[in-house]
CSV table of C-alpha atoms and ligand atoms in Angstrom, one decimal:
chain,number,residue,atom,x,y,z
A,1,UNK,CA,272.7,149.2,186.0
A,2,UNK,CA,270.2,150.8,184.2
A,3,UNK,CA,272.4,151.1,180.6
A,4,UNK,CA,270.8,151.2,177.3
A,5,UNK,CA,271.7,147.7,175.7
A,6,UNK,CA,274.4,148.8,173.0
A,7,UNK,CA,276.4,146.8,171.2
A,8,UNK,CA,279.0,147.3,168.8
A,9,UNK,CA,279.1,146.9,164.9
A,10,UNK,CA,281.6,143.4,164.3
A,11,UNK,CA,281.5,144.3,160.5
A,12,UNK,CA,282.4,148.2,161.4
A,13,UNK,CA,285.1,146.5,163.8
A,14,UNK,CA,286.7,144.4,161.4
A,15,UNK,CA,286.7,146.8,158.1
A,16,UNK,CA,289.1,148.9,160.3
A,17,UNK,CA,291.0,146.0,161.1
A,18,UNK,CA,291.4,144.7,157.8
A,19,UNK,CA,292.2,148.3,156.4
A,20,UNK,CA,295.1,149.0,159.4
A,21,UNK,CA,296.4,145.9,158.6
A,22,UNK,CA,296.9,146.3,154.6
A,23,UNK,CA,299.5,149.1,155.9
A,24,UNK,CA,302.6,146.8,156.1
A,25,UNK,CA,301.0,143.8,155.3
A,26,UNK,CA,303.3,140.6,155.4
A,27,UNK,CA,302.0,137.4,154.4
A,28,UNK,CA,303.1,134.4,156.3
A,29,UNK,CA,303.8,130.4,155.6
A,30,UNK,CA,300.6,129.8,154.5
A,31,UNK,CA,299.1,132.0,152.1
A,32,UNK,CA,295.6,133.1,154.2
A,33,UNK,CA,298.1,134.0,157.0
A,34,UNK,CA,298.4,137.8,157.0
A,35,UNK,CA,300.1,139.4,159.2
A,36,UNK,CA,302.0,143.1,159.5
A,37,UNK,CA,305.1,144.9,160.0
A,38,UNK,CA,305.0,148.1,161.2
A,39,UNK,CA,308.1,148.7,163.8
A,40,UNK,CA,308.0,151.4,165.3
A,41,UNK,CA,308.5,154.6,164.2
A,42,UNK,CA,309.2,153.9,160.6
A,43,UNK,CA,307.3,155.3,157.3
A,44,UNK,CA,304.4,152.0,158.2
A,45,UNK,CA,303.7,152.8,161.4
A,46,UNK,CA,303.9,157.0,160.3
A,47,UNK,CA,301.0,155.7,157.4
A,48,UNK,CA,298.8,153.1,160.4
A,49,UNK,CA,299.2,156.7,162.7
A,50,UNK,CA,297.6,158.8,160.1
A,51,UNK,CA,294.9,156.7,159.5
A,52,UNK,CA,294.2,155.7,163.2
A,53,UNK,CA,294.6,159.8,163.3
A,54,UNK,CA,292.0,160.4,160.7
A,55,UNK,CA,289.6,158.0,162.1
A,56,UNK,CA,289.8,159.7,165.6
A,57,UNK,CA,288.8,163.2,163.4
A,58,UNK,CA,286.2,161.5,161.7
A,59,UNK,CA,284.7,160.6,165.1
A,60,UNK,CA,284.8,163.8,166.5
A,61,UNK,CA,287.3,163.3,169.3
A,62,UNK,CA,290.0,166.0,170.3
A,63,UNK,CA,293.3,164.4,169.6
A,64,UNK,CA,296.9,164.9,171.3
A,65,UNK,CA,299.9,163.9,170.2
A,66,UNK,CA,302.6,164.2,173.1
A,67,UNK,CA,306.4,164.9,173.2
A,68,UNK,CA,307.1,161.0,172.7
A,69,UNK,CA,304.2,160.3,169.8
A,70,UNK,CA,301.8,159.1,172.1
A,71,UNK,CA,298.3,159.6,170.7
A,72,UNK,CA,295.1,160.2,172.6
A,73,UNK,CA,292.1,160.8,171.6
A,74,UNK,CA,289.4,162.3,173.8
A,75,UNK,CA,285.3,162.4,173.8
A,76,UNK,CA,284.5,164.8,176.1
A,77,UNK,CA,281.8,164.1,178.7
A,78,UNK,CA,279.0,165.5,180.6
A,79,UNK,CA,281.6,167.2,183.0
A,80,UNK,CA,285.0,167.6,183.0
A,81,UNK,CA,287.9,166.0,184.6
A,82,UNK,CA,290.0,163.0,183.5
A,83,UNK,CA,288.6,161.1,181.3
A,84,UNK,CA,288.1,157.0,181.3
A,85,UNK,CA,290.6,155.6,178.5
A,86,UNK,CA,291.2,152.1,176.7
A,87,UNK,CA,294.1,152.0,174.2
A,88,UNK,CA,296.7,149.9,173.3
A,89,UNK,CA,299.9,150.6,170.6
A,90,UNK,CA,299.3,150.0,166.8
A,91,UNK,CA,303.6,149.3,166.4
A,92,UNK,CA,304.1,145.7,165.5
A,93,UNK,CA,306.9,143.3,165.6
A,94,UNK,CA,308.8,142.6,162.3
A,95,UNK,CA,306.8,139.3,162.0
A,96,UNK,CA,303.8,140.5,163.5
A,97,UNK,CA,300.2,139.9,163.5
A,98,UNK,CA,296.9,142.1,162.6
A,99,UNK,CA,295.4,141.9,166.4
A,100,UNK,CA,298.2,142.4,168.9
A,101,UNK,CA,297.8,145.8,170.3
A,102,UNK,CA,296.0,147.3,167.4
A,103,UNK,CA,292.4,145.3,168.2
A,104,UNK,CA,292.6,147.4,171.8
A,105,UNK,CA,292.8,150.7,169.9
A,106,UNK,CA,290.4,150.0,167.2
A,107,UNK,CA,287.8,148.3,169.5
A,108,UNK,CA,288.0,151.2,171.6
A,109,UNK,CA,287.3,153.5,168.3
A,110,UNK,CA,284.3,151.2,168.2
A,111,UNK,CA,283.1,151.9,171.3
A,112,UNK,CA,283.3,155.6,170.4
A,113,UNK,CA,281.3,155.3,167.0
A,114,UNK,CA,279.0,152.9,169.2
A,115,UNK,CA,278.5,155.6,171.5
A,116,UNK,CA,278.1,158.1,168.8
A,117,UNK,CA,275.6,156.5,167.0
A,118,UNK,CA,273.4,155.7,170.0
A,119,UNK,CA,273.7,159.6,170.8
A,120,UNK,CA,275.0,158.6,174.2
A,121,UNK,CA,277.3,161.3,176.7
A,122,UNK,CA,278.6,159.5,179.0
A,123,UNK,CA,278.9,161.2,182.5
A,124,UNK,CA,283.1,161.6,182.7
A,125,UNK,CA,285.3,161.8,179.3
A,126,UNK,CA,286.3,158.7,177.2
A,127,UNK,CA,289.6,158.4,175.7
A,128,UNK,CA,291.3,156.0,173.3
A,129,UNK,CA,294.8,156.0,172.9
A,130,UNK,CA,298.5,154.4,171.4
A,131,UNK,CA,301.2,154.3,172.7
A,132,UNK,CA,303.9,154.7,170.6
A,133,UNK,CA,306.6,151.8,171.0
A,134,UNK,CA,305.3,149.1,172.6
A,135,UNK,CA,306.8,146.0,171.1
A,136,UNK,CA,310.6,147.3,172.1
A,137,UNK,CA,311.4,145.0,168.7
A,138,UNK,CA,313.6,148.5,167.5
A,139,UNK,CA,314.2,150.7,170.3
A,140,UNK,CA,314.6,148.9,174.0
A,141,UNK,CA,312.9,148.8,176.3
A,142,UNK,CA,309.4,147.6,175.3
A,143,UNK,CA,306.2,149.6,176.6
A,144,UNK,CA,308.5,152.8,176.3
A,145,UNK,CA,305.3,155.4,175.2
A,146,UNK,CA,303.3,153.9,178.2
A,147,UNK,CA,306.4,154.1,180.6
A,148,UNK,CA,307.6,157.8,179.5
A,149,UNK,CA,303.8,158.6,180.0
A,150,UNK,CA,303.3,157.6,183.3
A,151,UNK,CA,306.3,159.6,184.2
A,152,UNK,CA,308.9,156.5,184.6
A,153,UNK,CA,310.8,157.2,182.6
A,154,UNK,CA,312.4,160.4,181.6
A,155,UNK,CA,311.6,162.3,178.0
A,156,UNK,CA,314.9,162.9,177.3
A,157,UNK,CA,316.3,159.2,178.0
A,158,UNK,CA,313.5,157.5,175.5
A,159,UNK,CA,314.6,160.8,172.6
A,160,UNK,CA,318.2,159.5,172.6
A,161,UNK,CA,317.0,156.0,173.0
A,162,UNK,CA,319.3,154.3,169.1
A,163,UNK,CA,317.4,151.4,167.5
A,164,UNK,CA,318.9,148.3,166.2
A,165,UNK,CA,319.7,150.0,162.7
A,166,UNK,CA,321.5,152.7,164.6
A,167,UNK,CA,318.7,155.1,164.5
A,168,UNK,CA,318.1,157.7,167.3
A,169,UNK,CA,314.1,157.4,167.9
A,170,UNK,CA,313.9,161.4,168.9
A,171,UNK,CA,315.2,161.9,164.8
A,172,UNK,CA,312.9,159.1,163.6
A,173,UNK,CA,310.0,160.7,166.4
A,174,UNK,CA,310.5,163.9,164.2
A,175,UNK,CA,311.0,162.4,160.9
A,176,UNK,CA,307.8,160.8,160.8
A,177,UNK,CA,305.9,164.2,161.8
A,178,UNK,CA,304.8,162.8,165.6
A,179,UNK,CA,306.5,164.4,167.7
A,180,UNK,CA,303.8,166.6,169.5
A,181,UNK,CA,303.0,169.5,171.2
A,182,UNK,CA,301.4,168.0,174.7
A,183,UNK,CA,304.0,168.0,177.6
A,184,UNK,CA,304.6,164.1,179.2
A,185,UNK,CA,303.8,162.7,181.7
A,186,UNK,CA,301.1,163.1,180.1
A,187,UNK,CA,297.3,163.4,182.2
A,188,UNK,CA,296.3,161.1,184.8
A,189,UNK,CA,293.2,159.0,183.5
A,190,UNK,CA,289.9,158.6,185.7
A,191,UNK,CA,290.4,154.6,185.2
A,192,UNK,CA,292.4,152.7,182.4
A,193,UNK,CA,290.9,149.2,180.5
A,194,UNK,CA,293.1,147.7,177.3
A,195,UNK,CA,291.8,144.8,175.8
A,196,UNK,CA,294.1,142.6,174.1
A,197,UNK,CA,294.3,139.3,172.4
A,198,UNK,CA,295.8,136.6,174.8
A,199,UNK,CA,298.6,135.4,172.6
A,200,UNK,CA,298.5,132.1,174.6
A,201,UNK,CA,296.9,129.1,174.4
A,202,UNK,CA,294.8,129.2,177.7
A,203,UNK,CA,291.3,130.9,177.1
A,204,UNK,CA,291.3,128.7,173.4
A,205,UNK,CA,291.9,125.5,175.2
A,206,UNK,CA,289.5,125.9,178.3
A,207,UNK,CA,286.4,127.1,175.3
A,208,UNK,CA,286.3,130.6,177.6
A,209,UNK,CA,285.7,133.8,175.6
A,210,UNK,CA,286.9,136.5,178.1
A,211,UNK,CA,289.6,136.7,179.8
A,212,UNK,CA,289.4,138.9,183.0
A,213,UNK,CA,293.0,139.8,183.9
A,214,UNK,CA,294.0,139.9,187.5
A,215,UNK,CA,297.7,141.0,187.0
A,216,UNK,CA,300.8,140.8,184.8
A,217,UNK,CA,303.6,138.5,185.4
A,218,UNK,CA,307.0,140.2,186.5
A,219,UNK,CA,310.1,139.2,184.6
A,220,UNK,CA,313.5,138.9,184.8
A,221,UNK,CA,315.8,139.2,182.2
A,222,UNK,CA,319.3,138.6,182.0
A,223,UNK,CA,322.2,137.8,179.6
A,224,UNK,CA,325.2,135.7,180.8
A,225,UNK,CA,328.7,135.6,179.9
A,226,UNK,CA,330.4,132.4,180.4
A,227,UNK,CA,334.1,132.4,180.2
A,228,UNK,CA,336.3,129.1,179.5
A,229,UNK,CA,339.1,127.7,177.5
A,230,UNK,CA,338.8,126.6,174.1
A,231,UNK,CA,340.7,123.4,173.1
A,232,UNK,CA,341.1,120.6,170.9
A,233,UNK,CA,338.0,118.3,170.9
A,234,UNK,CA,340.1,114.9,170.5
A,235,UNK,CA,342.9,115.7,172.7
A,236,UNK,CA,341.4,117.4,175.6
A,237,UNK,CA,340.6,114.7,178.3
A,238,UNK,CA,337.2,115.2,179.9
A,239,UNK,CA,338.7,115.8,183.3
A,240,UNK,CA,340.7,118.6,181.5
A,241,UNK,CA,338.1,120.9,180.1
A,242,UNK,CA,336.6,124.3,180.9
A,243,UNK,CA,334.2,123.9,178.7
A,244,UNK,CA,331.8,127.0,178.5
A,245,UNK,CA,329.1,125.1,175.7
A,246,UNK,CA,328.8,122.3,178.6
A,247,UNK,CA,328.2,124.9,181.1
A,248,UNK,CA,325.4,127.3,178.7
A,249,UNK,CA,323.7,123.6,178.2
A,250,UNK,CA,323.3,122.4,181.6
A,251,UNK,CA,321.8,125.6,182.4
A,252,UNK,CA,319.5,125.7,179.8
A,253,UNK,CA,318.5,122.7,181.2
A,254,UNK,CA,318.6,123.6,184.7
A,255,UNK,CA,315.8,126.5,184.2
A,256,UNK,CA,313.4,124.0,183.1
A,257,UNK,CA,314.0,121.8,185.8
A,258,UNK,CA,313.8,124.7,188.3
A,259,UNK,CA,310.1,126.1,186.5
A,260,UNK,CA,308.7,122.6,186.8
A,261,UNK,CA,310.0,122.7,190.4
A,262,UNK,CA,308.6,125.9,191.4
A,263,UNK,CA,305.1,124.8,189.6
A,264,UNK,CA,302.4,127.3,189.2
A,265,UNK,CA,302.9,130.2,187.5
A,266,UNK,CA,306.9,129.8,187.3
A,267,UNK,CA,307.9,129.9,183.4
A,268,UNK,CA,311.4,129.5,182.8
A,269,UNK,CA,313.3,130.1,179.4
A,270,UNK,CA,317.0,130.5,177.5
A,271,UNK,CA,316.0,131.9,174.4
A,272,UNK,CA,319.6,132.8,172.7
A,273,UNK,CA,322.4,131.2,172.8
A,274,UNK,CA,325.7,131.9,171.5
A,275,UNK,CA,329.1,129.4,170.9
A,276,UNK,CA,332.8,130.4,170.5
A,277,UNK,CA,334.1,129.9,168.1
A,278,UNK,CA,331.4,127.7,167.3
A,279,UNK,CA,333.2,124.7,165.8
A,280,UNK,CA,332.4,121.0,165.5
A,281,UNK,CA,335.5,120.2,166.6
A,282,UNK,CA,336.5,122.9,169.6
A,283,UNK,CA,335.6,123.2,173.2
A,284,UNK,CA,333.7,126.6,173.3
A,285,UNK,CA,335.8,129.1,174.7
A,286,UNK,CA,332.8,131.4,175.8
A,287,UNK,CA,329.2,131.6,175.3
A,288,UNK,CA,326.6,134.1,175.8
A,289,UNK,CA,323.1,132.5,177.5
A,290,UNK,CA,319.9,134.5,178.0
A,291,UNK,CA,317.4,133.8,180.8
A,292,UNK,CA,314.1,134.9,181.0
A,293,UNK,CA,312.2,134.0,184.5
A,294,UNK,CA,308.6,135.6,185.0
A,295,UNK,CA,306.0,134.9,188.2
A,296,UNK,CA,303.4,136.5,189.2
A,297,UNK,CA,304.8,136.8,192.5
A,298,UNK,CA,307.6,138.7,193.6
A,299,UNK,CA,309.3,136.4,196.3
A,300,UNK,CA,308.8,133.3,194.4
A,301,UNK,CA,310.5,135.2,191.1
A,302,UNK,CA,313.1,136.7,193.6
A,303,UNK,CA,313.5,132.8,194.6
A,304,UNK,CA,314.0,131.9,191.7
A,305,UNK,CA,316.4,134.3,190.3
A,306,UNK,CA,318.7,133.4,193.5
A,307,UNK,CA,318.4,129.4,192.8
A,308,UNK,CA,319.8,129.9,189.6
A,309,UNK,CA,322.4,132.2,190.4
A,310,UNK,CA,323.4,129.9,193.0
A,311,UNK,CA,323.6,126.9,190.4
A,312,UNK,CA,325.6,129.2,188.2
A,313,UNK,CA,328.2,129.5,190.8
A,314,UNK,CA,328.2,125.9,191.7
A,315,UNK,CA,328.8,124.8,187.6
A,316,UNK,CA,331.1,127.7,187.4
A,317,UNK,CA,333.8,125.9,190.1
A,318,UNK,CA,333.0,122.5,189.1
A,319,UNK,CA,333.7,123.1,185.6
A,320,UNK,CA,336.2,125.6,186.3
A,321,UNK,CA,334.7,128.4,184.0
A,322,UNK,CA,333.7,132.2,185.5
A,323,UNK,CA,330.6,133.7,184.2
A,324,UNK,CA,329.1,137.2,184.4
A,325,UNK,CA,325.7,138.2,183.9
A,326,UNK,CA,324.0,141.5,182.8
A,327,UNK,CA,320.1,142.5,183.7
A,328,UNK,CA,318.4,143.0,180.3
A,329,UNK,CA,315.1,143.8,182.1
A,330,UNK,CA,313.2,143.8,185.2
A,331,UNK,CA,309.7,144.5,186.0
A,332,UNK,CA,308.1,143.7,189.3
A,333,UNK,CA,304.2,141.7,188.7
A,334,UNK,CA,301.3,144.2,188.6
A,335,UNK,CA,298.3,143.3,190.3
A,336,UNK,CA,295.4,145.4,188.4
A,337,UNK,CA,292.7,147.0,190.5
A,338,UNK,CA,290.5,144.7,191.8
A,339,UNK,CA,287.6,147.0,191.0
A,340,UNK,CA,288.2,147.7,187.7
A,341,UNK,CA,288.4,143.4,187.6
A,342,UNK,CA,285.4,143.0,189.1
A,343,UNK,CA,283.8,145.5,186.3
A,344,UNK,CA,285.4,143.2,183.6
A,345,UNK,CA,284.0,140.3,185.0
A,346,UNK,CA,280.3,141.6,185.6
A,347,UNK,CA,280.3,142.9,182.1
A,348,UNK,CA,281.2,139.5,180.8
A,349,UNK,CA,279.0,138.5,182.9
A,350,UNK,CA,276.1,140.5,181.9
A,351,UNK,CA,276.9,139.6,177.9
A,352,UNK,CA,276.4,136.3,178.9
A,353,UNK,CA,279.9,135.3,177.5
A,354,UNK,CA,282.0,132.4,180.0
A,355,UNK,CA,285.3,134.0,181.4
A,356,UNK,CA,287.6,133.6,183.7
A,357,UNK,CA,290.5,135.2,185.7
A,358,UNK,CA,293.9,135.0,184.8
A,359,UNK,CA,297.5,136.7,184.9
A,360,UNK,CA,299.2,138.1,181.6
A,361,UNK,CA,301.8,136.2,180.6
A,362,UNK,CA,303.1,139.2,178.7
A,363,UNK,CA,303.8,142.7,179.3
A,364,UNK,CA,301.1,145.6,178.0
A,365,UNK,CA,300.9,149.2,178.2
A,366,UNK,CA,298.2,148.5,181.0
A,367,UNK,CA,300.7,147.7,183.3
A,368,UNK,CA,302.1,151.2,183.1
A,369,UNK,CA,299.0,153.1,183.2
A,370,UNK,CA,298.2,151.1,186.5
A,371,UNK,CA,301.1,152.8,188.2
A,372,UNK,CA,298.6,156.4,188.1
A,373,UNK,CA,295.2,154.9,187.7
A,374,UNK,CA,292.9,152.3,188.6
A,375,UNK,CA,293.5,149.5,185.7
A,376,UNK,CA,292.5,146.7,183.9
A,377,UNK,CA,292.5,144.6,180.6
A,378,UNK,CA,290.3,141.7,178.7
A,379,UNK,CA,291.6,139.0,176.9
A,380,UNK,CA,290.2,137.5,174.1
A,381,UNK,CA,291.1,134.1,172.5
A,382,UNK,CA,294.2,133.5,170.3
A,383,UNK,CA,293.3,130.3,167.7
A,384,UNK,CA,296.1,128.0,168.7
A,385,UNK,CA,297.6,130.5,171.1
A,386,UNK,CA,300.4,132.5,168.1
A,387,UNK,CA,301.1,135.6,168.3
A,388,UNK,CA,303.8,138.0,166.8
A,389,UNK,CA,303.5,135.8,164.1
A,390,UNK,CA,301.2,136.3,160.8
A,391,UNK,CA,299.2,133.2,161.6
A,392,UNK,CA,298.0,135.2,164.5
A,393,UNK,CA,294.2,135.2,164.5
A,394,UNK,CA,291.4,135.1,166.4
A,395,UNK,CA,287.8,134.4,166.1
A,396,UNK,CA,285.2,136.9,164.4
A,397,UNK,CA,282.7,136.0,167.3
A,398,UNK,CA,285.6,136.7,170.2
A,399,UNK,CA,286.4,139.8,168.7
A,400,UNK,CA,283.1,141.1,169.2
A,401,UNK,CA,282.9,139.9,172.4
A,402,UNK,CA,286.2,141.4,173.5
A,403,UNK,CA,285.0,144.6,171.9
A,404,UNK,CA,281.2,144.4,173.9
A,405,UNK,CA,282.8,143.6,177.0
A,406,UNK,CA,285.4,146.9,176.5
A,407,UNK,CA,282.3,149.0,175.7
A,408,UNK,CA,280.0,147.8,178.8
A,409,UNK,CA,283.2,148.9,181.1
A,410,UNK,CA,283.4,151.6,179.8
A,411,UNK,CA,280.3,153.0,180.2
A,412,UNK,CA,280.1,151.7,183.9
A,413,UNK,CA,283.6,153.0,185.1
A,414,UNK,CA,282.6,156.8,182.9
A,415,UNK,CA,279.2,156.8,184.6
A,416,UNK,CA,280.0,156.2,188.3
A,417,UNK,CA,279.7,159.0,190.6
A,418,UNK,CA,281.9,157.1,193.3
A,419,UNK,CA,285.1,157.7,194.0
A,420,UNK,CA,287.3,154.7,191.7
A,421,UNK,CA,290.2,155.8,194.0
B,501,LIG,ZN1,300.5,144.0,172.4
């Protein structure tokens, strides 16, 4: 294509990571395990802002901070128009890692300073940004900067949004000095790339460095209700019982049955459960199940959502129990665009580093931002495939490879005359 051959500066790359990660830092089971906790919107994630913030000055980029906290920072081109951005959020779980989210911001500061250095102007503006809110792990939903940016979701709805301490996130937005000045939805990008640690065990366990992400799985969330009778464990004949602990157990076990029966992509999980009264020696009166169903296909998750409500209704008269259920969440899958794949793929390419393409299993801000632009992401390799965890690591060599790959794209998508539309 012509580019200079640039590459980014690992020990640059990983000095930022190491200092954004000090802010919060949480140390996990094993001593070398450290990890952070910087939830949204509290006085850790106000101090990993200001530094992000300072570095963005110290680069030289213009930065915006809009209505909802969502930080961009832009490099401004040989002409004008919208600019190509990477980003990712810096918020992290409460037992979260150093690498989720944050690497995709800092690499893309990397690519900046790269850029800098090299006393490159790319043709169309770069941009790096967070997104404030991503992990959802204090104010629901997750990927609420990136949704309210995108315009799908309306200001005032995320503002009144209250956390899980009770906390109204347009007080906290305020408290912690970020809530800006530039109007959202916020402006429509030439092309968006986030790279992102896996956080699966996939890329690891094939020896594949890059992952070149074709779409993000839809999910499905929901939280049921079931409704029996409580009664004496030794007295109650079997043929007697409405027995709502049976019911949340056969359906735990029913969603794996119906995941390995679907095959492919189909994951299937009940992650909470809850017994009443919870007692060794009572038939639970009620219980309260979650399921979480993701595909990266519509009709199959569709599918599958109806096959289990269908064997809720059947266990529901058979065991003579009612249950109810609530959507917690529901995203369609996102395919990304295949050319902004295809440029994550020749860049790997190019670098010489083995990839291959494959869905997210989780959600990212990417999937919002391909709702108004062409979009994209790379994956790089989780060591044993944890993440939101302290342990979560990945290697020195697949950060830099990650962070190569982010810089070749781009350069390619912010020097193309065509049309990426
Ligand atoms: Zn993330």
């Amino acid at each position: 294509m012509g580019q200079p051959e640039l590459h980014i500066d690992l020990a640059r790359l990983l000095d930022r990571i190491e200092t954004l990660g000090a802010i919060g830092a949480i140390v996990g089971v094993e001593p070398e395990h450290r990890g952070c906790a910087r939830l949204a919107l509290t006085e850790e994630d106000k101090l990993g802002r200001d530094l992000v913030v300072e570095w963005m000055h110290a680069l030289g980029l213009e930065v915006s901070v809009d209505h909802l906290g969502n930080v961009v920072g832009t490099r401004a081109g040989l002409t004008d128009g919208p600019a190509v951005m990477c980003g990712s959020h810096i918020d992290t779980v409460a037992s979260g890692g150093r690498f989720d989210g944050n690497l995709g911001v800092l690499a893309g500061l990397e690519v900046v300073a790269t850029l800098n250095d090299a006393g490159i102007t790319t043709q169309h503006p770069l941009a790096v940004a967070f997104f404030t809110n991503e992990e959802g792990a204090r104010f629901a939903p997750d990927m609420m900067g990136s949704l309210v940016y995108v315009g799908g979701m309306p200001l005032e709805q995320a503002l009144d949004t209250v956390g899980i301490d009770g906390s109204r996130l347009g007080d906290d937005l305020e408290s912690i000095g970020y809530m800006g000045a530039t109007p959202v939805p916020g402006a429509v990008p030439r092309a968006y790339v986030e790279l992102h640690i896996e956080q699966g065990p996939v890329l690891e366990a094939e020896g594949v460095r890059i992952g070149v992400v074709e779409q993000v799985q839809g999910i499905s969330w929901q939280e049921l209700t079931i409704s029996g009778e409580s009664n004496h464990a030794g007295t109650t004949p079997m043929s007697h019982r409405h027995d709502a602990g049976y019911v949340a157990g056969h359906l735990m076990q029913y969603v794996r049955s119906l995941a390995a029966d679907i095959g492919g992509h189909q994951v299937a999980t009940c992650g909470a459960v809850t017994l009443t009264p919870n007692l060794i020696n009572v038939v639970a009166a009620n219980a309260v199940l979650t399921v979480d169903l993701r595909n990266t296909d519509e009709q199959i998750l569709r599918d599958a959502e109806q096959r289990f409500a269908a064997e809720c209704d059947r266990i529901a008269e058979a065991e003579g129990v009612t249950i109810s259920s609530r959507v917690l969440a529901r995203f369609e899958p996102v395919d990304f665009d295949p050319l902004v794949v295809d440029e994550v793929e020749a860049a790997a390419d190019s670098l010489g580093l083995t990839h291959r393409r494959m869905p997210s299993g989780a959600g990212h801000d990417a999937q919002m931002l391909a709702r108004v632009c062409p979009s994209g992401m790379v994956f790089v390799p989780s060591i044993h495939g944890i993440s939101h965890n302290p342990a979560e690591d990945t290697d020195p060599d697949d950060l830099e490879a990650g962070a190569n790959t982010l810089l070749r794209v781009m350069m390619t998508l912010a020097s193309q005359q065509k049309d990426l539309q």
